[in-house]
Each structure stands twice: as C-alpha cells, then as structure tokens.
Amino acid sequence: MADAAPSLALPPASLDDLRLFAAVAHHASFTAAARAAGVPRSTLSRVVARLEAATGTQLLHRTTRRVALSADGAALLAEVGPALDRLGTALRDLGARAEAPRGRLRVTTSTDLALSLLAPVVARLVQRWPALEIETVLTLRAVDLVGEQVDAALRVYRHGPPAEALQGRRVGTLAFGWFASPAYLARRGRPADAAALAAHDRIGVAGTIDRPRVAVDDSIAGLAMVEAGAGIGMLPCGLCAGALARGAVERVLPALTEMRGQLWLVWPPGPPSRRVAVLRDALLEVIAEHGGEV
C-alpha cells in the first residue's frame, strides 16, 4: 500500500518557500538557484530546512557536488510545480490585462473576412482602447509575419494550421453554404436536394467545389456574381449575411452546410503581445455571439 502524502502545515511564507524549493530542484544546485532567484544561498538552505521540518521528511539529497530530489521531494515537486506555473501565468495575465494596449497593431487577413468579421472586431477595439492604432494588410497570400512585421493573421484552415514557427489560437469556425439571387431562382428553379445542384451553374472559390461553372479567387467577387444572377454560389455564410438581410440573395438548401473551415488567429513565436491579446479577446467575443460559427 502506498504511503500517504505528507501533510503540509506550512508557515505564512510557504508560497515563496515552495517557489524557492522548486528553483533548487530545477537547477540541482543551491548556488545556481540562489543566483537565478536573486537571494543568498543561505536563504535557500533555511527554506529547504523549514520545508523538511514542516513535512517531516527529507526532500533533497545533498552531496559536495550536486543536489538531487528524494522520492518525497520529487512527489512534492510534481504536485506544486504545475500549480506554481499556473499561478505565475495568472499573475502575468492579470498584469497584462491591467496594461492598456498602445501603438500600432498590424493584422492581416483576406478581404472577405475583413468585411464579415474583422470590421466589427475593429469597431470594438477602437472604442475600448484609445491608444491603440490598427493597420490591416488584406491579401489572400500567407504573409510572412516576422519578415513583414505583422503582429497577427486571421486565417482559415481545412484541418488546422500546418506545422510552422507560429503561435496561435483557434477562434471559431467559418461555415459555407449555397446562395442564389431571387432572379436566378426564378429563371432556373430551386434545387430540391444536393444532387440537383449538379444541373445548375455553380460559382465557387477555386478548389472548394468540383468543376464550378464560374471559379473565382475571392469570395467577395463570388458574392457579386451570385447577386448578379450568374449562378448558385458556395460562399461563407457570414459574408452573405448582409445580402441575405436585404433580400439580394437567398439561402439554397439551408440545412446543407457544404464545408466548415477552422478559423485561427496566429502570431509570431512567443506569447502574444498585449495588442494581439485584446484582438484575440474581441474576436472570441464577436464569434461567440454568432454561436462560434461565422
């Protein structure tokens, strides 16, 4: 039967004690840990002695050449190490939230995502953060964020981002559906099911559907062609929301969502800057208001 974990009855400064104990364990040296923590070596010796007295067990094996964790010390570190990491992250995040973002935020995405999603996000940012300036780089190409000094990119992936030297957060889903103008439907009829779509003039961004009658490299152009009556288009639902509301297009086979892409915010390696963090938070807010799907 496994021994019960030691019961800790620690003094008020126990959080600092645990942090310094973890530093000694990490460096396997009182001297190196003292240097990294900025405290005297004697302080670390007293801390470890105090913890060993409180737990009633030996936490470290000391030799003239190195320091090693005992079995009980390793068990204690396994428990408190992740908790200390979480506390440190929480404190850093709290400090970051308290700091108002300032300066220029450069963000890149496609023009259709800028219209359907980034625009309301930017509206929130300029209202909340008066010292924040925003510059957009609207393009279909994958911008080199580091080389072109861009803070973040809003991108769509079929199966998640490829392995690359970027950090990121999935923020939602981009849904595609079929849309047509009332004039086109009056002329050609409304398809009864997905199989009937093959008999229609179909419009789509190149690569999204097989053998489109009209292939476009931009969803905005596709929407314009659908509104003009050129055919039935498979387009992002969020992009078509305005045209749908004013009656310029209708949703065809509304129960059919043809494709869903993963929507990601990515940024250069490392933790996000304060500017990127508030962009991420605003994106999550707007997308959550749409049920996680745009």
mmCIF file of C-alpha atoms in Angstrom:
data_model
loop_
_atom_site.group_PDB
_atom_site.id
_atom_site.type_symbol
_atom_site.label_atom_id
_atom_site.label_comp_id
_atom_site.label_asym_id
_atom_site.label_seq_id
_atom_site.Cartn_x
_atom_site.Cartn_y
_atom_site.Cartn_z
ATOM 1 C CA MET A 1 0.000 0.000 0.000
ATOM 2 C CA ALA A 2 1.377 3.379 -0.997
ATOM 3 C CA ASP A 3 2.445 5.752 1.754
ATOM 4 C CA ALA A 4 0.105 8.673 2.326
ATOM 5 C CA ALA A 5 1.342 12.034 1.047
ATOM 6 C CA PRO A 6 2.886 14.185 3.778
ATOM 7 C CA SER A 7 0.524 16.679 5.404
ATOM 8 C CA LEU A 8 1.889 20.211 4.982
ATOM 9 C CA ALA A 9 1.461 22.610 7.877
ATOM 10 C CA LEU A 10 3.478 25.472 6.453
ATOM 11 C CA PRO A 11 4.138 28.983 7.754
ATOM 12 C CA PRO A 12 2.601 32.066 6.091
ATOM 13 C CA ALA A 13 5.512 32.460 3.650
ATOM 14 C CA SER A 14 5.034 28.912 2.301
ATOM 15 C CA LEU A 15 4.297 30.016 -1.283
ATOM 16 C CA ASP A 16 7.704 31.673 -1.523
ATOM 17 C CA ASP A 17 9.250 28.665 0.192
ATOM 18 C CA LEU A 18 7.741 26.332 -2.388
ATOM 19 C CA ARG A 19 8.870 28.579 -5.243
ATOM 20 C CA LEU A 20 12.456 28.597 -3.944
ATOM 21 C CA PHE A 21 12.388 24.842 -3.305
ATOM 22 C CA ALA A 22 11.291 24.334 -6.932
ATOM 23 C CA ALA A 23 14.184 26.548 -8.089
ATOM 24 C CA VAL A 24 16.706 24.419 -6.188
ATOM 25 C CA ALA A 25 15.183 21.257 -7.661
ATOM 26 C CA HIS A 26 15.234 22.718 -11.175
ATOM 27 C CA HIS A 27 18.882 23.824 -11.005
ATOM 28 C CA ALA A 28 20.046 20.836 -8.898
ATOM 29 C CA SER A 29 22.250 23.365 -7.107
ATOM 30 C CA PHE A 30 21.805 25.770 -4.204
ATOM 31 C CA THR A 31 24.335 28.153 -5.737
ATOM 32 C CA ALA A 32 22.756 28.256 -9.200
ATOM 33 C CA ALA A 33 19.255 28.536 -7.767
ATOM 34 C CA ALA A 34 20.308 31.385 -5.462
ATOM 35 C CA ARG A 35 21.834 33.212 -8.412
ATOM 36 C CA ALA A 36 18.684 32.737 -10.536
ATOM 37 C CA ALA A 37 16.330 33.746 -7.712
ATOM 38 C CA GLY A 38 18.453 36.673 -6.569
ATOM 39 C CA VAL A 39 18.685 35.553 -2.943
ATOM 40 C CA PRO A 40 21.588 34.436 -0.730
ATOM 41 C CA ARG A 41 22.476 30.745 -0.758
ATOM 42 C CA SER A 42 21.911 30.636 2.994
ATOM 43 C CA THR A 43 18.282 31.700 2.433
ATOM 44 C CA LEU A 44 17.687 28.663 0.252
ATOM 45 C CA SER A 45 19.253 26.365 2.836
ATOM 46 C CA ARG A 46 16.925 27.753 5.512
ATOM 47 C CA VAL A 47 13.891 27.426 3.223
ATOM 48 C CA VAL A 48 14.572 23.769 2.447
ATOM 49 C CA ALA A 49 15.269 23.011 6.109
ATOM 50 C CA ARG A 50 11.989 24.705 7.069
ATOM 51 C CA LEU A 51 10.023 22.678 4.495
ATOM 52 C CA GLU A 52 11.662 19.442 5.598
ATOM 53 C CA ALA A 53 10.786 20.213 9.205
ATOM 54 C CA ALA A 54 7.198 21.037 8.256
ATOM 55 C CA THR A 55 6.746 17.890 6.182
ATOM 56 C CA GLY A 56 8.723 15.607 8.455
ATOM 57 C CA THR A 57 10.641 14.135 5.530
ATOM 58 C CA GLN A 58 13.872 14.671 3.622
ATOM 59 C CA LEU A 59 13.193 16.465 0.339
ATOM 60 C CA LEU A 60 16.726 16.727 -1.065
ATOM 61 C CA HIS A 61 19.825 14.571 -1.057
ATOM 62 C CA ARG A 62 22.884 16.821 -0.746
ATOM 63 C CA THR A 63 26.431 15.888 -1.734
ATOM 64 C CA THR A 64 29.524 18.018 -2.185
ATOM 65 C CA ARG A 65 28.973 18.047 -5.940
ATOM 66 C CA ARG A 66 25.207 18.191 -6.543
ATOM 67 C CA VAL A 67 21.708 18.257 -5.110
ATOM 68 C CA ALA A 68 19.112 15.636 -6.027
ATOM 69 C CA LEU A 69 15.459 15.192 -5.158
ATOM 70 C CA SER A 70 14.475 12.427 -2.794
ATOM 71 C CA ALA A 71 11.402 10.349 -3.628
ATOM 72 C CA ASP A 72 9.308 12.558 -1.324
ATOM 73 C CA GLY A 73 10.871 15.686 -2.824
ATOM 74 C CA ALA A 74 10.014 14.524 -6.342
ATOM 75 C CA ALA A 75 6.428 13.809 -5.250
ATOM 76 C CA LEU A 76 6.129 17.272 -3.707
ATOM 77 C CA LEU A 77 7.550 18.948 -6.811
ATOM 78 C CA ALA A 78 5.146 17.005 -9.054
ATOM 79 C CA GLU A 79 2.261 18.437 -7.028
ATOM 80 C CA VAL A 80 3.372 22.026 -6.547
ATOM 81 C CA GLY A 81 5.305 22.600 -9.804
ATOM 82 C CA PRO A 82 2.260 22.838 -12.126
ATOM 83 C CA ALA A 83 0.391 24.910 -9.531
ATOM 84 C CA LEU A 84 3.277 27.386 -9.319
ATOM 85 C CA ASP A 85 3.352 27.600 -13.129
ATOM 86 C CA ARG A 86 -0.391 28.312 -13.218
ATOM 87 C CA LEU A 87 -0.083 30.973 -10.548
ATOM 88 C CA GLY A 88 2.760 32.622 -12.420
ATOM 89 C CA THR A 89 0.760 32.622 -15.646
ATOM 90 C CA ALA A 90 -2.300 34.030 -13.872
ATOM 91 C CA LEU A 91 -0.260 36.864 -12.362
ATOM 92 C CA ARG A 92 1.348 37.694 -15.718
ATOM 93 C CA ASP A 93 -2.057 37.663 -17.443
ATOM 94 C CA LEU A 94 -3.515 39.901 -14.736
ATOM 95 C CA GLY A 95 -0.694 42.369 -15.231
ATOM 96 C CA ALA A 96 -1.177 42.266 -18.985
ATOM 97 C CA ARG A 97 -4.912 42.929 -18.668
ATOM 98 C CA ALA A 98 -4.237 45.906 -16.457
ATOM 99 C CA GLU A 99 -1.884 47.409 -19.039
ATOM 100 C CA ALA A 100 -3.712 49.338 -21.751
ATOM 101 C CA PRO A 101 -2.510 48.356 -25.241
ATOM 102 C CA ARG A 102 -0.928 51.145 -27.223
ATOM 103 C CA GLY A 103 0.832 51.610 -30.516
ATOM 104 C CA ARG A 104 0.148 50.079 -33.924
ATOM 105 C CA LEU A 105 -1.457 46.664 -34.360
ATOM 106 C CA ARG A 106 -0.836 45.246 -37.845
ATOM 107 C CA VAL A 107 -3.190 42.405 -38.712
ATOM 108 C CA THR A 108 -3.557 40.547 -41.986
ATOM 109 C CA THR A 109 -6.471 38.570 -43.380
ATOM 110 C CA SER A 110 -8.491 38.202 -46.576
ATOM 111 C CA THR A 111 -10.842 40.948 -47.707
ATOM 112 C CA ASP A 112 -13.954 38.822 -47.196
ATOM 113 C CA LEU A 113 -13.017 38.049 -43.577
ATOM 114 C CA ALA A 114 -12.253 41.726 -43.028
ATOM 115 C CA LEU A 115 -15.789 42.604 -44.130
ATOM 116 C CA SER A 116 -17.658 39.841 -42.323
ATOM 117 C CA LEU A 117 -15.643 39.500 -39.120
ATOM 118 C CA LEU A 118 -12.721 41.850 -38.649
ATOM 119 C CA ALA A 119 -14.786 45.030 -39.129
ATOM 120 C CA PRO A 120 -16.972 44.576 -36.001
ATOM 121 C CA VAL A 121 -13.901 43.453 -34.055
ATOM 122 C CA VAL A 122 -12.006 46.614 -35.026
ATOM 123 C CA ALA A 123 -15.031 48.696 -34.024
ATOM 124 C CA ARG A 124 -14.830 47.258 -30.504
ATOM 125 C CA LEU A 125 -11.106 47.770 -30.273
ATOM 126 C CA VAL A 126 -11.180 51.449 -31.234
ATOM 127 C CA GLN A 127 -13.946 52.106 -28.718
ATOM 128 C CA ARG A 128 -12.186 50.320 -25.861
ATOM 129 C CA TRP A 129 -8.538 51.244 -26.366
ATOM 130 C CA PRO A 130 -7.961 54.880 -27.368
ATOM 131 C CA ALA A 131 -4.176 54.470 -27.538
ATOM 132 C CA LEU A 132 -4.376 51.552 -29.992
ATOM 133 C CA GLU A 133 -3.845 52.118 -33.732
ATOM 134 C CA ILE A 134 -4.849 49.449 -36.250
ATOM 135 C CA GLU A 135 -3.458 48.743 -39.706
ATOM 136 C CA THR A 136 -4.838 45.966 -41.914
ATOM 137 C CA VAL A 137 -2.992 44.051 -44.632
ATOM 138 C CA LEU A 138 -5.728 42.492 -46.776
ATOM 139 C CA THR A 139 -4.492 39.744 -49.067
ATOM 140 C CA LEU A 140 -5.091 36.106 -49.973
ATOM 141 C CA ARG A 141 -1.414 35.197 -49.688
ATOM 142 C CA ALA A 142 0.135 33.851 -46.483
ATOM 143 C CA VAL A 143 2.021 36.875 -45.166
ATOM 144 C CA ASP A 144 5.414 36.314 -43.522
ATOM 145 C CA LEU A 145 4.512 37.769 -40.132
ATOM 146 C CA VAL A 146 8.080 38.085 -38.890
ATOM 147 C CA GLY A 147 9.640 39.274 -42.133
ATOM 148 C CA GLU A 148 6.904 41.826 -42.848
ATOM 149 C CA GLN A 149 6.490 42.928 -39.229
ATOM 150 C CA VAL A 150 2.837 41.932 -38.963
ATOM 151 C CA ASP A 151 1.501 41.288 -35.460
ATOM 152 C CA ALA A 152 -1.178 38.701 -36.245
ATOM 153 C CA ALA A 153 -3.060 36.931 -39.024
ATOM 154 C CA LEU A 154 -6.640 35.719 -39.201
ATOM 155 C CA ARG A 155 -6.568 32.573 -41.340
ATOM 156 C CA VAL A 156 -8.796 29.673 -42.355
ATOM 157 C CA TYR A 157 -7.521 26.085 -42.450
ATOM 158 C CA ARG A 158 -9.264 22.901 -43.540
ATOM 159 C CA HIS A 159 -7.624 20.707 -40.889
ATOM 160 C CA GLY A 160 -5.773 23.104 -38.594
ATOM 161 C CA PRO A 161 -2.635 25.127 -39.216
ATOM 162 C CA PRO A 162 0.377 23.449 -40.788
ATOM 163 C CA ALA A 163 3.494 22.862 -38.743
ATOM 164 C CA GLU A 164 5.191 26.229 -38.751
ATOM 165 C CA ALA A 165 7.068 28.503 -36.376
ATOM 166 C CA LEU A 166 3.954 30.402 -35.260
ATOM 167 C CA GLN A 167 1.771 30.503 -32.171
ATOM 168 C CA GLY A 168 -1.990 30.616 -32.444
ATOM 169 C CA ARG A 169 -5.474 30.094 -31.100
ATOM 170 C CA ARG A 170 -8.473 28.609 -32.832
ATOM 171 C CA VAL A 171 -11.201 31.234 -32.505
ATOM 172 C CA GLY A 172 -14.132 29.713 -34.370
ATOM 173 C CA THR A 173 -15.468 28.054 -37.493
ATOM 174 C CA LEU A 174 -16.087 29.502 -40.947
ATOM 175 C CA ALA A 175 -19.198 27.915 -42.468
ATOM 176 C CA PHE A 176 -20.003 27.812 -46.186
ATOM 177 C CA GLY A 177 -23.459 27.447 -47.705
ATOM 178 C CA TRP A 178 -25.202 27.746 -51.071
ATOM 179 C CA PHE A 179 -26.707 31.104 -52.099
ATOM 180 C CA ALA A 180 -28.501 32.416 -55.174
ATOM 181 C CA SER A 181 -30.327 35.561 -56.244
ATOM 182 C CA PRO A 182 -34.126 35.590 -56.471
ATOM 183 C CA ALA A 183 -33.796 36.340 -60.200
ATOM 184 C CA TYR A 184 -31.639 33.272 -60.814
ATOM 185 C CA LEU A 185 -34.008 31.026 -58.852
ATOM 186 C CA ALA A 186 -36.993 32.386 -60.752
ATOM 187 C CA ARG A 187 -35.228 31.639 -64.047
ATOM 188 C CA ARG A 188 -33.695 28.233 -63.273
ATOM 189 C CA GLY A 189 -35.730 26.915 -60.362
ATOM 190 C CA ARG A 190 -34.728 25.969 -56.844
ATOM 191 C CA PRO A 191 -32.796 22.704 -56.401
ATOM 192 C CA ALA A 192 -34.662 20.158 -54.305
ATOM 193 C CA ASP A 193 -31.588 18.426 -52.913
ATOM 194 C CA ALA A 194 -27.804 18.380 -53.088
ATOM 195 C CA ALA A 195 -27.781 16.098 -56.134
ATOM 196 C CA ALA A 196 -29.827 18.651 -58.085
ATOM 197 C CA LEU A 197 -27.056 21.249 -57.688
ATOM 198 C CA ALA A 198 -25.100 19.495 -60.466
ATOM 199 C CA ALA A 199 -27.629 20.734 -63.015
ATOM 200 C CA HIS A 200 -27.095 24.382 -62.028
ATOM 201 C CA ASP A 201 -24.484 26.998 -62.839
ATOM 202 C CA ARG A 202 -22.311 26.832 -59.746
ATOM 203 C CA ILE A 203 -19.966 29.531 -58.518
ATOM 204 C CA GLY A 204 -17.175 28.887 -56.043
ATOM 205 C CA VAL A 205 -13.736 29.883 -54.872
ATOM 206 C CA ALA A 206 -11.222 27.785 -56.785
ATOM 207 C CA GLY A 207 -10.618 24.481 -55.008
ATOM 208 C CA THR A 208 -13.769 24.496 -52.873
ATOM 209 C CA ILE A 209 -16.100 22.694 -55.308
ATOM 210 C CA ASP A 210 -15.552 20.363 -58.244
ATOM 211 C CA ARG A 211 -15.874 21.828 -61.738
ATOM 212 C CA PRO A 212 -17.576 25.153 -60.972
ATOM 213 C CA ARG A 213 -19.150 26.969 -63.922
ATOM 214 C CA VAL A 214 -17.559 30.152 -62.571
ATOM 215 C CA ALA A 215 -14.359 29.904 -60.499
ATOM 216 C CA VAL A 216 -13.244 32.928 -58.505
ATOM 217 C CA ASP A 217 -10.235 33.560 -56.273
ATOM 218 C CA ASP A 218 -12.113 35.876 -53.935
ATOM 219 C CA SER A 219 -15.401 35.280 -52.117
ATOM 220 C CA ILE A 220 -16.435 38.925 -52.497
ATOM 221 C CA ALA A 221 -16.293 38.576 -56.271
ATOM 222 C CA GLY A 222 -18.250 35.349 -55.945
ATOM 223 C CA LEU A 223 -20.977 37.094 -53.950
ATOM 224 C CA ALA A 224 -21.191 39.896 -56.531
ATOM 225 C CA MET A 225 -21.676 37.305 -59.285
ATOM 226 C CA VAL A 226 -24.317 35.488 -57.272
ATOM 227 C CA GLU A 227 -26.192 38.769 -56.680
ATOM 228 C CA ALA A 228 -25.999 39.482 -60.415
ATOM 229 C CA GLY A 229 -27.713 36.165 -61.143
ATOM 230 C CA ALA A 230 -24.769 34.284 -62.635
ATOM 231 C CA GLY A 231 -25.438 31.115 -60.658
ATOM 232 C CA ILE A 232 -25.651 29.388 -57.288
ATOM 233 C CA GLY A 233 -22.578 30.112 -55.197
ATOM 234 C CA MET A 234 -20.947 28.272 -52.316
ATOM 235 C CA LEU A 235 -19.861 31.146 -50.113
ATOM 236 C CA PRO A 236 -19.059 31.984 -46.475
ATOM 237 C CA CYS A 237 -22.310 32.412 -44.579
ATOM 238 C CA GLY A 238 -21.032 35.401 -42.614
ATOM 239 C CA LEU A 239 -20.068 37.240 -45.801
ATOM 240 C CA CYS A 240 -23.563 36.732 -47.232
ATOM 241 C CA ALA A 241 -25.445 37.888 -44.109
ATOM 242 C CA GLY A 242 -25.913 41.467 -45.315
ATOM 243 C CA ALA A 243 -27.060 40.472 -48.810
ATOM 244 C CA LEU A 244 -29.391 37.906 -47.235
ATOM 245 C CA ALA A 245 -30.921 40.526 -44.926
ATOM 246 C CA ARG A 246 -31.658 42.938 -47.755
ATOM 247 C CA GLY A 247 -33.099 40.212 -49.995
ATOM 248 C CA ALA A 248 -30.348 40.333 -52.640
ATOM 249 C CA VAL A 249 -29.680 36.599 -52.167
ATOM 250 C CA GLU A 250 -31.474 33.609 -50.696
ATOM 251 C CA ARG A 251 -30.045 30.588 -48.916
ATOM 252 C CA VAL A 252 -30.446 27.476 -51.042
ATOM 253 C CA LEU A 253 -30.813 24.164 -49.212
ATOM 254 C CA PRO A 254 -30.358 25.887 -45.816
ATOM 255 C CA ALA A 255 -29.920 22.583 -43.986
ATOM 256 C CA LEU A 256 -26.835 21.875 -46.110
ATOM 257 C CA THR A 257 -23.576 23.295 -44.788
ATOM 258 C CA GLU A 258 -21.163 22.279 -47.507
ATOM 259 C CA MET A 259 -17.881 22.988 -45.765
ATOM 260 C CA ARG A 260 -16.544 24.228 -42.454
ATOM 261 C CA GLY A 261 -13.088 25.716 -42.086
ATOM 262 C CA GLN A 262 -11.146 26.221 -38.884
ATOM 263 C CA LEU A 263 -10.686 29.908 -38.134
ATOM 264 C CA TRP A 264 -7.379 30.706 -36.393
ATOM 265 C CA LEU A 265 -5.623 33.783 -35.107
ATOM 266 C CA VAL A 266 -1.871 33.226 -35.424
ATOM 267 C CA TRP A 267 1.077 35.377 -34.348
ATOM 268 C CA PRO A 268 4.901 35.157 -34.322
ATOM 269 C CA PRO A 269 6.645 32.776 -31.901
ATOM 270 C CA GLY A 270 6.302 33.538 -28.199
ATOM 271 C CA PRO A 271 3.441 34.752 -26.025
ATOM 272 C CA PRO A 272 1.058 37.230 -27.698
ATOM 273 C CA SER A 273 1.701 40.914 -27.183
ATOM 274 C CA ARG A 274 -0.881 42.969 -25.312
ATOM 275 C CA ARG A 275 -2.123 44.300 -28.670
ATOM 276 C CA VAL A 276 -2.623 40.789 -30.035
ATOM 277 C CA ALA A 277 -4.247 39.656 -26.775
ATOM 278 C CA VAL A 278 -7.004 42.276 -26.971
ATOM 279 C CA LEU A 279 -7.536 41.432 -30.665
ATOM 280 C CA ARG A 280 -7.903 37.751 -29.727
ATOM 281 C CA ASP A 281 -10.355 38.546 -26.928
ATOM 282 C CA ALA A 282 -12.516 40.744 -29.172
ATOM 283 C CA LEU A 283 -12.549 38.063 -31.890
ATOM 284 C CA LEU A 284 -13.691 35.455 -29.392
ATOM 285 C CA GLU A 285 -16.455 37.773 -28.164
ATOM 286 C CA VAL A 286 -17.825 38.515 -31.646
ATOM 287 C CA ILE A 287 -17.668 34.880 -32.765
ATOM 288 C CA ALA A 288 -19.291 33.674 -29.526
ATOM 289 C CA GLU A 289 -22.231 36.000 -30.263
ATOM 290 C CA HIS A 290 -22.687 34.038 -33.502
ATOM 291 C CA GLY A 291 -22.596 30.670 -31.773
ATOM 292 C CA GLY A 292 -18.944 30.046 -32.610
ATOM 293 C CA GLU A 293 -19.592 29.985 -36.359
ATOM 294 C CA VAL A 294 -19.308 32.796 -38.927
#
